[in-house]
Short mmCIF file of N, CA and C in Angstrom, two decimals:
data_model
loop_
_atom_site.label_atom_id
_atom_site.label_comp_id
_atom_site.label_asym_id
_atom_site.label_seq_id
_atom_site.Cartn_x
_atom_site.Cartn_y
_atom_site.Cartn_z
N UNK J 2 42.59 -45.92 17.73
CA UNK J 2 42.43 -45.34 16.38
C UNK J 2 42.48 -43.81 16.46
N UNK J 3 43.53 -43.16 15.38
CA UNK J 3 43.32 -41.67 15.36
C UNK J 3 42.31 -41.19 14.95
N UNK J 4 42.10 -40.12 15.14
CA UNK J 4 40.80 -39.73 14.23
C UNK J 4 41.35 -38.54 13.19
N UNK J 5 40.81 -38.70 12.53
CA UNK J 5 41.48 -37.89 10.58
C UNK J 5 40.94 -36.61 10.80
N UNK J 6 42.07 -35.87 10.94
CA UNK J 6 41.38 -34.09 10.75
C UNK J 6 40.78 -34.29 9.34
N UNK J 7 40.17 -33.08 9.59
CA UNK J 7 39.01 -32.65 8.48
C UNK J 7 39.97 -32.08 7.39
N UNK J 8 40.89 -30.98 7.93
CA UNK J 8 41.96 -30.56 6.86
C UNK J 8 42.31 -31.38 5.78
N UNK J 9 42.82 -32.43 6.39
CA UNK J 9 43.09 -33.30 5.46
C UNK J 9 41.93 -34.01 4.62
N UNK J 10 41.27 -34.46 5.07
CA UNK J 10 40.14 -34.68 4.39
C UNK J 10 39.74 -33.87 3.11
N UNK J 11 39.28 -32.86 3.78
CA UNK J 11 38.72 -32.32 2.31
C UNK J 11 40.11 -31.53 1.52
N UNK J 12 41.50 -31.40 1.88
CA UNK J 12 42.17 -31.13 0.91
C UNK J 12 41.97 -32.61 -0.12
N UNK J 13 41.99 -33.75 0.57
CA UNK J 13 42.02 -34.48 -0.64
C UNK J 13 40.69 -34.27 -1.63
N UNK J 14 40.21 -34.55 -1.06
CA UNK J 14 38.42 -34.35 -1.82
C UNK J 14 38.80 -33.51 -2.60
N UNK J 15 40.12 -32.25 -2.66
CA UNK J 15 39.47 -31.01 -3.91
C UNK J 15 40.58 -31.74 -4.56
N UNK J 16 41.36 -32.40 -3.73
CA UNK J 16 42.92 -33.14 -4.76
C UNK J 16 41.93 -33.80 -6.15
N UNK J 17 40.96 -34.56 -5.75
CA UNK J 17 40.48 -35.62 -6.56
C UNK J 17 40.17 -35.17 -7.50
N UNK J 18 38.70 -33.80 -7.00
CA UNK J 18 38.15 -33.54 -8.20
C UNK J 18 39.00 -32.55 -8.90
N UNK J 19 40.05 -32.18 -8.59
CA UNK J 19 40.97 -30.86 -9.43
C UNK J 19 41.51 -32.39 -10.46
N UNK J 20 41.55 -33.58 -9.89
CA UNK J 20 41.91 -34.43 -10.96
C UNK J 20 41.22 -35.13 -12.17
N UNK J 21 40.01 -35.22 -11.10
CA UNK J 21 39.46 -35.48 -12.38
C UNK J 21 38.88 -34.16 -13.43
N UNK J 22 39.45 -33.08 -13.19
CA UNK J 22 38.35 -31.96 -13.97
C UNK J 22 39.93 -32.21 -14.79
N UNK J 23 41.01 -32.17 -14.55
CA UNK J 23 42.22 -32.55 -15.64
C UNK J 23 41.80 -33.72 -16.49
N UNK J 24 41.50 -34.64 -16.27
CA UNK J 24 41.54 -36.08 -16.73
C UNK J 24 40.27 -35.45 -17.81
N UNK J 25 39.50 -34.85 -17.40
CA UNK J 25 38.44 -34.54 -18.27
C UNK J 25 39.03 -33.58 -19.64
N UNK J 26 39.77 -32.49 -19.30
CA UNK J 26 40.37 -31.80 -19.93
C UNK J 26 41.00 -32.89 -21.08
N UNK J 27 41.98 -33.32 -20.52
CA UNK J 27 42.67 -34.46 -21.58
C UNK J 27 42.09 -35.36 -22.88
N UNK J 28 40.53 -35.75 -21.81
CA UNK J 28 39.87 -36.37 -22.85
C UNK J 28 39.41 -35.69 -23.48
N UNK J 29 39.44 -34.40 -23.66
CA UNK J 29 38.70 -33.65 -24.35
C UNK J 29 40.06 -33.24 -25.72
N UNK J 30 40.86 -33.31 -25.66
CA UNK J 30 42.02 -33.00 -26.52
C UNK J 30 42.39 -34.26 -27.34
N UNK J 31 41.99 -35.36 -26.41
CA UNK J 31 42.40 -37.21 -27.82
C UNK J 31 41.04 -37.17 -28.56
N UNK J 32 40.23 -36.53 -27.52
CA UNK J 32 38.64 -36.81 -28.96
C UNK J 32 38.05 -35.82 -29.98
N UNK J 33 38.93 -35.63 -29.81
CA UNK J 33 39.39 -34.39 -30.98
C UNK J 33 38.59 -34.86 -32.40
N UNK J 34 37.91 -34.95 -32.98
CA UNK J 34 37.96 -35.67 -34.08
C UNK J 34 37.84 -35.10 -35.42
N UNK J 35 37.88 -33.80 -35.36
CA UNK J 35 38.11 -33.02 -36.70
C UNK J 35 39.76 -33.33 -36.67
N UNK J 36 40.64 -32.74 -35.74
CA UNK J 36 42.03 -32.60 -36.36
C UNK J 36 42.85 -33.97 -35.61
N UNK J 37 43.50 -34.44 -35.90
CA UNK J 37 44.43 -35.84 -35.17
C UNK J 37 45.09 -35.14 -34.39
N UNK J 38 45.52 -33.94 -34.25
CA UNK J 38 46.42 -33.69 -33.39
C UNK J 38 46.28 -32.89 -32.07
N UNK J 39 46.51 -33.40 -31.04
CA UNK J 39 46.35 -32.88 -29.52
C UNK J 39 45.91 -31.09 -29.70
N UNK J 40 45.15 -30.69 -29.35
CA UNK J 40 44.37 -28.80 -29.06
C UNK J 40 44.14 -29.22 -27.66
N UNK J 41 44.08 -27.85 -27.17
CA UNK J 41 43.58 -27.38 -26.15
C UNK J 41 42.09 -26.34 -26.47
N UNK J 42 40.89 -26.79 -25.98
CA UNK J 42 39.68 -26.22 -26.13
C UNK J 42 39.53 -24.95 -25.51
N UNK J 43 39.09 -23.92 -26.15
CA UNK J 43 39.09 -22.61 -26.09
C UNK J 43 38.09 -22.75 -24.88
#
């Protein structure tokens, strides 16, 4: 068995959460619920 550099490791770890802080972003633009249409939050 290899053993997993760390590099890699925690690049993914920031891959994830840089994804989910997007995914968060997003939901924040469909729940919009004053206007129907997609904004981006100041």
């Amino acid at each position: 068995m290899t053993p997993v550099p760390k590099k890699k490791h925690t690049r993914s770890r920031s891959n994830i959460r840089r994804n989910a802080s997007f995914k968060l972003k997003l939901a924040n633009l469909i729940r919009c619920p004053h206007c129907k249409k997609l904004m981006f939050p100041h």
